[in-house]
Tab-separated table of C-alpha atoms and ligand atoms in Angstrom:
chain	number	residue	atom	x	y	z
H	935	UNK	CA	-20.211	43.519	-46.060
H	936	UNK	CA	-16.896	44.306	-47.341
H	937	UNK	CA	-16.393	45.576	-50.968
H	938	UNK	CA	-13.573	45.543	-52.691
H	939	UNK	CA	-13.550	49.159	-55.708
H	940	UNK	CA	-13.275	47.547	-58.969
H	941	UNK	CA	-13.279	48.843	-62.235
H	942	UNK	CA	-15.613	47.275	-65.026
H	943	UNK	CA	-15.384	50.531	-67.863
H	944	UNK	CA	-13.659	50.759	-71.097
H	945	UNK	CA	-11.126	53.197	-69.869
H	946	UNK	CA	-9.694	53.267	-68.094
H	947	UNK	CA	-9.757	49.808	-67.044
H	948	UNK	CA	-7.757	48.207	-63.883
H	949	UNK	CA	-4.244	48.513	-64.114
H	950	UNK	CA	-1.376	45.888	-63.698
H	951	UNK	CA	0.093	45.459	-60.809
H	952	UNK	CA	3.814	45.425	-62.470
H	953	UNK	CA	2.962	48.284	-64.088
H	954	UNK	CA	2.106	50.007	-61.067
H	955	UNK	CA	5.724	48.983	-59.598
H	956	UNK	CA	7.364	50.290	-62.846
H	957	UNK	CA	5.933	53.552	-62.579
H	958	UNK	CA	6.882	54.147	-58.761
H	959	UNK	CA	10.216	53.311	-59.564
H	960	UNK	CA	10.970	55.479	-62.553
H	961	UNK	CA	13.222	58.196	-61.255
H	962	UNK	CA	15.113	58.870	-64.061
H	963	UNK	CA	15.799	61.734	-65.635
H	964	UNK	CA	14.793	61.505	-69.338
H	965	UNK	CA	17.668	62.846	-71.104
H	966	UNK	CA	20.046	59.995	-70.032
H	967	UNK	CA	21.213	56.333	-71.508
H	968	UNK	CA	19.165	54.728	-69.054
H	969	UNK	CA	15.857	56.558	-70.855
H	970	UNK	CA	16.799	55.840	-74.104
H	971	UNK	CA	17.064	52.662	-73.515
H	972	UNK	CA	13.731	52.298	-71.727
H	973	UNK	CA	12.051	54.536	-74.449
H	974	UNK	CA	13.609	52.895	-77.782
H	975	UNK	CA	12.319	49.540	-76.174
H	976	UNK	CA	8.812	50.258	-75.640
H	977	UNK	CA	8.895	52.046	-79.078
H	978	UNK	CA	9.762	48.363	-80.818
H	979	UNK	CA	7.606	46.971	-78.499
H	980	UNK	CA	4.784	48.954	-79.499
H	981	UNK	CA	5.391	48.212	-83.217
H	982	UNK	CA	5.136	44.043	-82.099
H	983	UNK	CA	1.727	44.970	-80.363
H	984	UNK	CA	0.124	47.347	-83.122
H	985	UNK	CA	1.168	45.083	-85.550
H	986	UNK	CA	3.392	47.050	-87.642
H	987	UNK	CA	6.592	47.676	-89.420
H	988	UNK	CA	5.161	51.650	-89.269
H	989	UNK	CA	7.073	54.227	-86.832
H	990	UNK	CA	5.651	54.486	-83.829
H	991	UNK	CA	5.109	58.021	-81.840
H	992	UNK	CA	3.757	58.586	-78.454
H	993	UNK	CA	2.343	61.118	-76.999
H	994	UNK	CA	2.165	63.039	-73.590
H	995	UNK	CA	-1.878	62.830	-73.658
H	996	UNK	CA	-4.977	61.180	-73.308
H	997	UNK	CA	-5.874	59.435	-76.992
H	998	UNK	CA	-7.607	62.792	-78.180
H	999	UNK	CA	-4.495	64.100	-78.444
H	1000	UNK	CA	-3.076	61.776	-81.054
H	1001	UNK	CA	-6.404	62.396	-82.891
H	1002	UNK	CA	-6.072	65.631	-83.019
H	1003	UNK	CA	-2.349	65.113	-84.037
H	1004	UNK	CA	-4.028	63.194	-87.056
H	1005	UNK	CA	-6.146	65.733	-87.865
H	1006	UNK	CA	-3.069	69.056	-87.701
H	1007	UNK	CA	-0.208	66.599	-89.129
H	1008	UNK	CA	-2.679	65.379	-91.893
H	1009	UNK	CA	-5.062	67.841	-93.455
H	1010	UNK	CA	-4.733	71.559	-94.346
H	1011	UNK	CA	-8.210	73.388	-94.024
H	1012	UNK	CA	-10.353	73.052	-96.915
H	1013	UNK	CA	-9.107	69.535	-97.278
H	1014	UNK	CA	-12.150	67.419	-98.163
H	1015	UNK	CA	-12.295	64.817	-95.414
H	1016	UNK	CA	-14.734	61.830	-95.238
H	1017	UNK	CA	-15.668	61.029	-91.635
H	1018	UNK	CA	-17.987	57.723	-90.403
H	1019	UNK	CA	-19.464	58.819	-86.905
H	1020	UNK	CA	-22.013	56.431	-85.052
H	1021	UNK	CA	-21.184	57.339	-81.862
H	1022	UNK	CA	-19.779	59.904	-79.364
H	1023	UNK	CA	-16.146	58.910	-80.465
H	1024	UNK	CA	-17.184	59.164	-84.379
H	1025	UNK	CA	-18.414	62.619	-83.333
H	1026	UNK	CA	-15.276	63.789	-81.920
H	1027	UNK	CA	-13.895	63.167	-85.301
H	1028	UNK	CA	-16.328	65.397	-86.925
H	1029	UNK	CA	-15.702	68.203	-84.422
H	1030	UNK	CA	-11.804	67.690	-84.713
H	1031	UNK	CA	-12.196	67.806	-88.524
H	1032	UNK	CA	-14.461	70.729	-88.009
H	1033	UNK	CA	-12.052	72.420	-85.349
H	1034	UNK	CA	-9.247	72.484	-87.954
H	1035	UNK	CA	-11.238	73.643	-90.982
H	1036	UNK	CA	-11.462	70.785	-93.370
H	1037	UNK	CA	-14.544	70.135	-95.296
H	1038	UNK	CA	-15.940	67.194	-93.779
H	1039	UNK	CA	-18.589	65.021	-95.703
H	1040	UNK	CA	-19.901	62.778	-92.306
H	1041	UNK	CA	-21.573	59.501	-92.696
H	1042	UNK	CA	-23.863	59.027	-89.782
H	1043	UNK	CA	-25.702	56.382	-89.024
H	1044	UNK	CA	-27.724	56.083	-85.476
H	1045	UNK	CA	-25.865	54.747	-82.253
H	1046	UNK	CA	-25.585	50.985	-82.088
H	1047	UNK	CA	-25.041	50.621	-85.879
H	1048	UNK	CA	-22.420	49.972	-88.218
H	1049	UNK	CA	-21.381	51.566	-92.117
H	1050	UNK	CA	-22.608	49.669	-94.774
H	1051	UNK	CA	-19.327	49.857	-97.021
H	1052	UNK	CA	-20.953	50.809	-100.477
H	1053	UNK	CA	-22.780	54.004	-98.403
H	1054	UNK	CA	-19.115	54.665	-97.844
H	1055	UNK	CA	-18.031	53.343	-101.205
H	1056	UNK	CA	-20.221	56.446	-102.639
H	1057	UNK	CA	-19.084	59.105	-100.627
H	1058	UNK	CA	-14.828	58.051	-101.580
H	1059	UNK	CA	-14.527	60.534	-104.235
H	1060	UNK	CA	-11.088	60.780	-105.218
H	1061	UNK	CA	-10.874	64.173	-103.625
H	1062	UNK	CA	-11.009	63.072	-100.638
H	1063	UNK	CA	-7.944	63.330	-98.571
H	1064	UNK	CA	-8.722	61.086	-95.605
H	1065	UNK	CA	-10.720	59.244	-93.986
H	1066	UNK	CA	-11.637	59.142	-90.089
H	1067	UNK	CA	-13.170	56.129	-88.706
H	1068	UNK	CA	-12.994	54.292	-84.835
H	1069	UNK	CA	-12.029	50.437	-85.010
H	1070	UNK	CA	-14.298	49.596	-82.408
H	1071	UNK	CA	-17.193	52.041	-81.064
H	1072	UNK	CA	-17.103	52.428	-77.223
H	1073	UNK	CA	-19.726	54.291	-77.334
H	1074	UNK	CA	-22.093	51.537	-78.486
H	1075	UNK	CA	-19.888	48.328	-78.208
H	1076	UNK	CA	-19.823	48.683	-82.229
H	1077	UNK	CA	-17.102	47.094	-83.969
H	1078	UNK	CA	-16.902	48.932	-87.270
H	1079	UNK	CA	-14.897	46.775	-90.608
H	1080	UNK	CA	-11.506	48.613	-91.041
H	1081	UNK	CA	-10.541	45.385	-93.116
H	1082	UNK	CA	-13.635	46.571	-95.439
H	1083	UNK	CA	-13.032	50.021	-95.375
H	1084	UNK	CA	-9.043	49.639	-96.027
H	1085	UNK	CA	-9.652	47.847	-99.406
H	1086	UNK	CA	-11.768	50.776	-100.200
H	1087	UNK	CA	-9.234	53.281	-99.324
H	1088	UNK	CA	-6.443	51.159	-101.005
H	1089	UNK	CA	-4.905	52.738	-104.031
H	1090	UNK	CA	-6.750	55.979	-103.561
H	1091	UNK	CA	-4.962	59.351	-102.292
H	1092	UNK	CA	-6.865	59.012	-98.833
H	1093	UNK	CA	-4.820	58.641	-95.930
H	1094	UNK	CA	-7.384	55.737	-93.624
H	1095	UNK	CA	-7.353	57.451	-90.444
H	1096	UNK	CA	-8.350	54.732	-87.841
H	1097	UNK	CA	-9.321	55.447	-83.973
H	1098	UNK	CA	-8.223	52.138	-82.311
H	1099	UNK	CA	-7.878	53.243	-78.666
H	1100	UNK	CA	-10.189	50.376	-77.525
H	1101	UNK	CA	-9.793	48.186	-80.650
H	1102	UNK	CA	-6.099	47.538	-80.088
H	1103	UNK	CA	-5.419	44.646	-77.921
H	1104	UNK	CA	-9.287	43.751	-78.379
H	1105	UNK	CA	-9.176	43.223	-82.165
H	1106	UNK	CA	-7.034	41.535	-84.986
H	1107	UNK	CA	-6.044	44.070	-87.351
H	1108	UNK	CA	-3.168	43.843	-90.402
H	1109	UNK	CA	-2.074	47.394	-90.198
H	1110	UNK	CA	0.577	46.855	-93.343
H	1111	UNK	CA	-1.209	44.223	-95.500
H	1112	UNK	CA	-4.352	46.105	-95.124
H	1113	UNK	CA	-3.058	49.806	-95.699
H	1114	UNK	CA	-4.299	51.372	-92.299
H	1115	UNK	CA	-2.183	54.243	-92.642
H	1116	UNK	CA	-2.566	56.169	-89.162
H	1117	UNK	CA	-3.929	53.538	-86.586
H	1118	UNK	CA	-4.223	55.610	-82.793
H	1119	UNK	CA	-3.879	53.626	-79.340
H	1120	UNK	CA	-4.483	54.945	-75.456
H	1121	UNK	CA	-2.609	53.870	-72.822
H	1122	UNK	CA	-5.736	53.553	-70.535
H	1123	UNK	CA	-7.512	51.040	-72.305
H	1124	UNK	CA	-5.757	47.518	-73.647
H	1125	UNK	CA	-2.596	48.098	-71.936
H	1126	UNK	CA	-3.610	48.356	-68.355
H	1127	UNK	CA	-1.976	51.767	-67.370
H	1128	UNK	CA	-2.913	54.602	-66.142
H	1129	UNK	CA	-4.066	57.516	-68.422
H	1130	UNK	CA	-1.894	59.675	-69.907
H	1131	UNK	CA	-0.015	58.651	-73.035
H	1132	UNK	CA	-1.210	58.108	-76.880
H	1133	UNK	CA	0.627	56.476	-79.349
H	1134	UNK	CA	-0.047	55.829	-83.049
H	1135	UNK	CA	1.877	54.463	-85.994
H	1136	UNK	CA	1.853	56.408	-89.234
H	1137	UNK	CA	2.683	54.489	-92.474
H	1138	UNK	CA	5.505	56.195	-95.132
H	1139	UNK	CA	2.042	57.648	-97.138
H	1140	UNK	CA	0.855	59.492	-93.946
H	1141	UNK	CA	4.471	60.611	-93.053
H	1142	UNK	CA	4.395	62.638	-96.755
H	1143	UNK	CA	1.276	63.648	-96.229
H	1144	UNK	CA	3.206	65.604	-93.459
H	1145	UNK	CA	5.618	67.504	-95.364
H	1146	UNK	CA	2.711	68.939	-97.512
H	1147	UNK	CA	-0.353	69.754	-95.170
H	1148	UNK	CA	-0.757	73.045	-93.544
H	1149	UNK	CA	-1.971	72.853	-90.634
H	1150	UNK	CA	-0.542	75.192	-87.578
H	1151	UNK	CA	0.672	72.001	-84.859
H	1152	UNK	CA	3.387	73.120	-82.618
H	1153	UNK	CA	3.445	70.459	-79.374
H	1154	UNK	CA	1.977	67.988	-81.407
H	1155	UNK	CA	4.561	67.898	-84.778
H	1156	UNK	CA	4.967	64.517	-85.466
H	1157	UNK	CA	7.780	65.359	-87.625
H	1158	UNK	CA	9.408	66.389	-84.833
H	1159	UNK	CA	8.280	63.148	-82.638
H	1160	UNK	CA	9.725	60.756	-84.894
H	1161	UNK	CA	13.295	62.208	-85.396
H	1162	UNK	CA	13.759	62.489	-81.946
H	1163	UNK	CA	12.212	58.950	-81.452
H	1164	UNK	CA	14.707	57.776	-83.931
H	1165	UNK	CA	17.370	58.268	-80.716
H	1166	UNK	CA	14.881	57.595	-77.963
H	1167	UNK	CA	13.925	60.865	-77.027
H	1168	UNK	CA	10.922	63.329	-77.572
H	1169	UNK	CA	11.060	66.703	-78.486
H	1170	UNK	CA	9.618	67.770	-74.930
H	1171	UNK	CA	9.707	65.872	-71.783
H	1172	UNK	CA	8.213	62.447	-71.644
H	1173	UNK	CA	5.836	61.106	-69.373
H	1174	UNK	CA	8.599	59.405	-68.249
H	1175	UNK	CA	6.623	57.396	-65.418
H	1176	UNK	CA	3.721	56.336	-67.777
H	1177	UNK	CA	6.513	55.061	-70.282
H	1178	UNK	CA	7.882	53.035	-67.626
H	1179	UNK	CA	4.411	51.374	-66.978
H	1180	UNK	CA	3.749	50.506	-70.462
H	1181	UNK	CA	7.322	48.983	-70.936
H	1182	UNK	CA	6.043	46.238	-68.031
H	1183	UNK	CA	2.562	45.987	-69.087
H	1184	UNK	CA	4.060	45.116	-73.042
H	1185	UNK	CA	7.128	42.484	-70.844
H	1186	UNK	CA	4.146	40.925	-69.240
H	1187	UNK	CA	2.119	40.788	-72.344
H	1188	UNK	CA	5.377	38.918	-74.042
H	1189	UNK	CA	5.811	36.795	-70.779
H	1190	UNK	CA	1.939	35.772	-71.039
H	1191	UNK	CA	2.803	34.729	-75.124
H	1192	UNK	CA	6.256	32.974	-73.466
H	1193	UNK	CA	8.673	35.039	-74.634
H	1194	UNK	CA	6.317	36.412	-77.603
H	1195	UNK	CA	4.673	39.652	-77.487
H	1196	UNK	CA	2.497	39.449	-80.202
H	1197	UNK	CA	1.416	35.914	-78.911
H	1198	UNK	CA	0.853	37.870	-75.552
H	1199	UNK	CA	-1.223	40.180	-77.226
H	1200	UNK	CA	-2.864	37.920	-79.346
H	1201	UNK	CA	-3.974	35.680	-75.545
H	1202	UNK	CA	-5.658	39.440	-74.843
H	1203	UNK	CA	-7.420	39.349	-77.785
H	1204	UNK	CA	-8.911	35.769	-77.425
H	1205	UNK	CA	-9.156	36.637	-73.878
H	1206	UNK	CA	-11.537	39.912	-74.810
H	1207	UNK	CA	-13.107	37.635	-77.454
H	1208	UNK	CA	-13.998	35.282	-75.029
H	1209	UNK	CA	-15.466	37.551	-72.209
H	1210	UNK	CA	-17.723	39.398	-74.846
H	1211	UNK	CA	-19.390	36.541	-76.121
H	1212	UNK	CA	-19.859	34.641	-72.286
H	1213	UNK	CA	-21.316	37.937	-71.453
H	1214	UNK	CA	-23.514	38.481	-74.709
H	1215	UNK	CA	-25.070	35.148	-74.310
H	1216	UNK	CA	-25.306	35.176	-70.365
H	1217	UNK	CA	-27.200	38.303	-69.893
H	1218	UNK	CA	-29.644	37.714	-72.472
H	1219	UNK	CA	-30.787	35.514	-69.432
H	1220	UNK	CA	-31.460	38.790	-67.143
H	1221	UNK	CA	-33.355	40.300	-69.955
H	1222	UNK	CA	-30.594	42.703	-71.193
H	1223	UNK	CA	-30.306	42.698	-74.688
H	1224	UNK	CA	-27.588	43.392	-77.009
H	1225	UNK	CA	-27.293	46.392	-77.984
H	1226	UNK	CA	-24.944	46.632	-80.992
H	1227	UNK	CA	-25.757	45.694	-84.374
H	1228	UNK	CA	-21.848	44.046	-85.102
H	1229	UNK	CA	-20.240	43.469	-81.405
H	1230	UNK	CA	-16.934	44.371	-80.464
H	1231	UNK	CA	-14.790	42.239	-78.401
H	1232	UNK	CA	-13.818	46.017	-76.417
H	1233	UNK	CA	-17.033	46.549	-74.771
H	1234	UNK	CA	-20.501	44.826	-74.427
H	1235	UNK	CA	-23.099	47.388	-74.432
H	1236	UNK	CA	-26.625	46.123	-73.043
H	1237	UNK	CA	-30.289	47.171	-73.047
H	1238	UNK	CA	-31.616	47.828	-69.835
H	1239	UNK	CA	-34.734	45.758	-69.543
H	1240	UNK	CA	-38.173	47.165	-70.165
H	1241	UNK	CA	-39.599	49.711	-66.859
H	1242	UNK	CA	-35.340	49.663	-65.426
H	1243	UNK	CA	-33.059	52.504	-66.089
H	1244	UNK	CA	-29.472	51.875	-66.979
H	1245	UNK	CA	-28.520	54.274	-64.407
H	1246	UNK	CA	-30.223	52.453	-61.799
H	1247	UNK	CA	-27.764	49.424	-63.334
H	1248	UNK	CA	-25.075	51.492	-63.177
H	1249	UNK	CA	-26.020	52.705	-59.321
H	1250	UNK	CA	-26.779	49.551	-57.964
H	1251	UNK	CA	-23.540	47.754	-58.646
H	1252	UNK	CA	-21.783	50.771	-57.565
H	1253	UNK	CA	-23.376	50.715	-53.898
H	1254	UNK	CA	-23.982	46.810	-53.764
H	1255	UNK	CA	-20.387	45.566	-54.758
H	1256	UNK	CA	-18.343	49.034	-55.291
H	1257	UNK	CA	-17.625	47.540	-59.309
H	1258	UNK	CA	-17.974	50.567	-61.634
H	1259	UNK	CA	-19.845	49.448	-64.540
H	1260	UNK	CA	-20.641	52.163	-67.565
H	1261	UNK	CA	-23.923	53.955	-68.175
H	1262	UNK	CA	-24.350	55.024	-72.011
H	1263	UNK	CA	-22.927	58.222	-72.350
H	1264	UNK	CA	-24.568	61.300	-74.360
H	1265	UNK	CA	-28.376	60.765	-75.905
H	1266	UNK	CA	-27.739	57.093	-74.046
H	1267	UNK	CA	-27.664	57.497	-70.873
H	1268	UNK	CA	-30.278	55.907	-68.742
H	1269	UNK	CA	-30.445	53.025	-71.726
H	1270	UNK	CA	-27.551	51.083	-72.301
H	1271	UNK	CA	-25.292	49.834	-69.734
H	1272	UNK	CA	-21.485	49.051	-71.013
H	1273	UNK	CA	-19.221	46.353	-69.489
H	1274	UNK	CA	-15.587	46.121	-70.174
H	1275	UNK	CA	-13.690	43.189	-71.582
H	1276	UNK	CA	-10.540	45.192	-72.672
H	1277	UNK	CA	-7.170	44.829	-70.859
H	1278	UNK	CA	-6.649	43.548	-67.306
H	1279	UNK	CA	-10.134	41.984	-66.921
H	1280	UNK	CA	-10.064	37.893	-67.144
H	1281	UNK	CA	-12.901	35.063	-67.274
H	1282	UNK	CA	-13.331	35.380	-63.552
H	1283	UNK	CA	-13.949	38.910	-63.394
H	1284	UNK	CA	-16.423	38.286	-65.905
H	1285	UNK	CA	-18.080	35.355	-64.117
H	1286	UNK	CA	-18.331	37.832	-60.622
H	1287	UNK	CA	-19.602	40.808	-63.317
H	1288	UNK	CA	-22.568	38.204	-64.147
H	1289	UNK	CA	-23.238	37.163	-60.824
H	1290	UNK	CA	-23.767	41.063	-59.727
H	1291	UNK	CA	-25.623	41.672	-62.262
H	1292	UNK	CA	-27.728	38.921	-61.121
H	1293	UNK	CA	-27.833	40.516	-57.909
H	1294	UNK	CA	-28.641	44.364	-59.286
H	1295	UNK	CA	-31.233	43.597	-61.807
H	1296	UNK	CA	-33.263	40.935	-59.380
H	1297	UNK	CA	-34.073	43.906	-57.278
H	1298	UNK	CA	-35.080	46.149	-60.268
H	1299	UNK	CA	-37.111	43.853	-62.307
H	1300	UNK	CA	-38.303	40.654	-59.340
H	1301	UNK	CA	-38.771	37.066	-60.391
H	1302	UNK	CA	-37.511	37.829	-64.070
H	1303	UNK	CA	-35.242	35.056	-63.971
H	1304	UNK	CA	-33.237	32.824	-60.935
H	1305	UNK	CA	-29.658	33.469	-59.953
H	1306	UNK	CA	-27.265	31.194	-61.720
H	1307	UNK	CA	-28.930	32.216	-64.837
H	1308	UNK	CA	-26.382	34.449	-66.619
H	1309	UNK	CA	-23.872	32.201	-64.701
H	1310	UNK	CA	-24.521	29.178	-66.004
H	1311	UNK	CA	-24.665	30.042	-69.402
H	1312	UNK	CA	-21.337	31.959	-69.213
H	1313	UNK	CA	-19.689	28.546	-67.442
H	1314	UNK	CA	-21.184	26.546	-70.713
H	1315	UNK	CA	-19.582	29.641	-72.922
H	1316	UNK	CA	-16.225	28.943	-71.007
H	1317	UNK	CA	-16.073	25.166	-70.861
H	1318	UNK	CA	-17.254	24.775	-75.046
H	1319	UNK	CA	-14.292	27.312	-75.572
H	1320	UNK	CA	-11.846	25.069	-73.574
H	1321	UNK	CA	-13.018	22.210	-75.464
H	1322	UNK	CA	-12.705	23.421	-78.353
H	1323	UNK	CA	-9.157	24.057	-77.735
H	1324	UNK	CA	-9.564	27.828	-77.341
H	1325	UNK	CA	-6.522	28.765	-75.297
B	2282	PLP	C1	-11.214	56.218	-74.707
B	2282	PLP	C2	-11.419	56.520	-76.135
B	2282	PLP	C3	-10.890	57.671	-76.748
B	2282	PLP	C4	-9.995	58.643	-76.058
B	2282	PLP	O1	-10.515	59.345	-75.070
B	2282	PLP	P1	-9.558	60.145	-74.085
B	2282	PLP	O2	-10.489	60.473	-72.985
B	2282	PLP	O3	-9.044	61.318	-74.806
B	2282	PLP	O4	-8.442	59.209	-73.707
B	2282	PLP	C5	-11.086	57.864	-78.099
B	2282	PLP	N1	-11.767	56.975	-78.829
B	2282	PLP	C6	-12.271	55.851	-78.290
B	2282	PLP	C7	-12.992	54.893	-79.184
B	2282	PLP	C8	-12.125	55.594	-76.932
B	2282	PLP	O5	-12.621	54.473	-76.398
């Protein structure tokens, strides 16, 4: 049969088609009026998608770049950090924090779970100088409470430090009312590019946090970012390609909104929203379980049914249909499978998801259920949505 390679992971996920033109066509040299123009209009264009009034940096890197530009623009070592880790990506920020010599006080709580915000409440002693959290979990398909955790942080001397690389574009967030003061994006996940920029937008606290913090950073000075982002350049030579890209994927997000970007990305959102719960309720059907404790709209990580290894999940679509699901990662692996619902991915994609699925797991685990299962219930999903005026 023929199979068409499709991508069902959380980053990166399929990429745009326009984007794809943009970035063949960019031969421009990046200290030109042509650039600037380009770069100062994906910079505003990034502030309508984040959400922001903030200034908005991007980086030449893959998104643990910009957290490790939170980390060296931020602390100084010895800084008394509070980090929440329940997950791989939680751990990077304990590692990161650890890298760079701050005293980190980590609240962990197992994979799949969430913070419980007076646990975190108790550990925000006013000594501590930030706080490192991700919006959404990839990890697990957790969706942590930044809204929470921001009216903790609120009126304290902690800077709210917030990972967002899958939770942008798959999440609502108030980045100004709610005081998120560093909030981090990748351009591999929600905006259907390739990998290979960061961006993040630092609020005025977080920018004087700058001036004062110690920390050797050299390539990654935001300082340094921001004045020369100011006039559409950066301090070293863009990814000028990748910039191209994410100017089309942000026009088509404002062309999707008609004429309104934040509309646009607000459709992805819904869109994500929408996908996550048809696939939550459909595979129940097959026997996989949810996995997270408080769902994100990212990522829907599942429990492989009882006697079937994730991996064998994972495997099976891979050589049946050539569609690259996730296996957990880490202490996970071989338990959880994780399917995408972030960027480029739409209700059909997640109808054909469900249907191989159907497929994959009626060859590990016979007679368990009959195809059309998971299908049917994500059609009902769909069709209540449309009724109910879900657009
Ligand atoms: C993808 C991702 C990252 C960044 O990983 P990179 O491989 O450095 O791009 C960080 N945090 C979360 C939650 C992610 O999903």
């Amino acid at each position: 049969m023929f199979r068409k390679t499709r991508l069902f992971t959380p980053g990166p996920t399929p990429l745009l088609p326009a984007a794809q033109f943009a970035m063949a066509a960019a031969d421009l040299h990046h200290r030109t009026p042509e650039f600037r123009a380009l770069f100062l209009k994906v910079l505003a264009q990034l502030k309508t998608f984040i959400g922001t009034k903030n200034d908005v940096i991007v980086l030449a890197c893959s998104g643990t770049g910009a957290m490790e530009a939170a980390v060296t623009n931020l602390t100084s070592p010895g800084d008394k950090v509070l980090v929440l880790s329940a997950g791989k990506f939680g751990e990077r920020w304990v590692a990161l924090a650890k890298t760079f010599g701050c005293e980190a006080v980590v609240l962990t709580k197992p994979y799949g779970e969430t913070f419980p915000l007076d646990e975190v409440k108790a550990l925000l002693t006013p000594d501590v100088k930030a706080v490192f959290v991700q919006a959404t979990e990839t990890s697990t398909g957790v969706r942590h409470d930044v809204a929470g955790l921001a009216r903790l942080v609120k009126g304290s001397d902690a800077l709210l430090v917030v990972d967002a690389i899958t939770g942008l574009g798959t999440t609502t967030f108030d980045v100004d009312g709610d005081g998120i003061d560093v909030i981090i994006g990748g351009s591999q996940k929600a905006l259907m590019i390739p990998p290979g920029l960061a961006y993040l937008a630092a609020s005025e606290k977080a920018w004087a946090r700058m001036e004062t913090s110690k920390q050797a950073r050299y390539y990654f000075d935001l300082r340094k970012e921001r004045k020369n982002a100011a006039k559409g350049e950066s301090a070293y030579t863009p990814s000028v390609a990748l910039i191209a890209a994410m100017g089309a994927a942000l026009d088509y997000l404002e062309q999707q909104g008609e004429g309104d970007l934040a509309k646009g990305r607000d459709l992805l959102i819904a869109n994500a929203e929408l996908t996550a719960m048809a696939t939550r309720k459909a595979a129940k059907a097959l026997g996989l379980e949810l996995f997270a404790a408080s769902p994100s709209a990212a990522a829907t990580a599942l429990k492989a049914p009882a006697g079937v290894s994730s991996t064998d999940i994972v495997k099976g679509f891979k050589k049946e249909f050539a569609g690259v699901l996730s296996d957990g990662q880490g202490e996970m692996k071989g338990q959880i499978v994780r399917i995408a619902h972030i960027g480029y991915l739409d209700y059909l994609d997640c109808v054909a998801i469900l249907a191989g699925l159907e497929q994959v797991v009626a060859q590990l685990k016979p007679g368990s259920f009959q195809y059309g299962d998971a299908v049917r219930i994500a059609q009902q999903v769909y069709a209540d949505a449309r009724n109910a005026g879900v657009k």
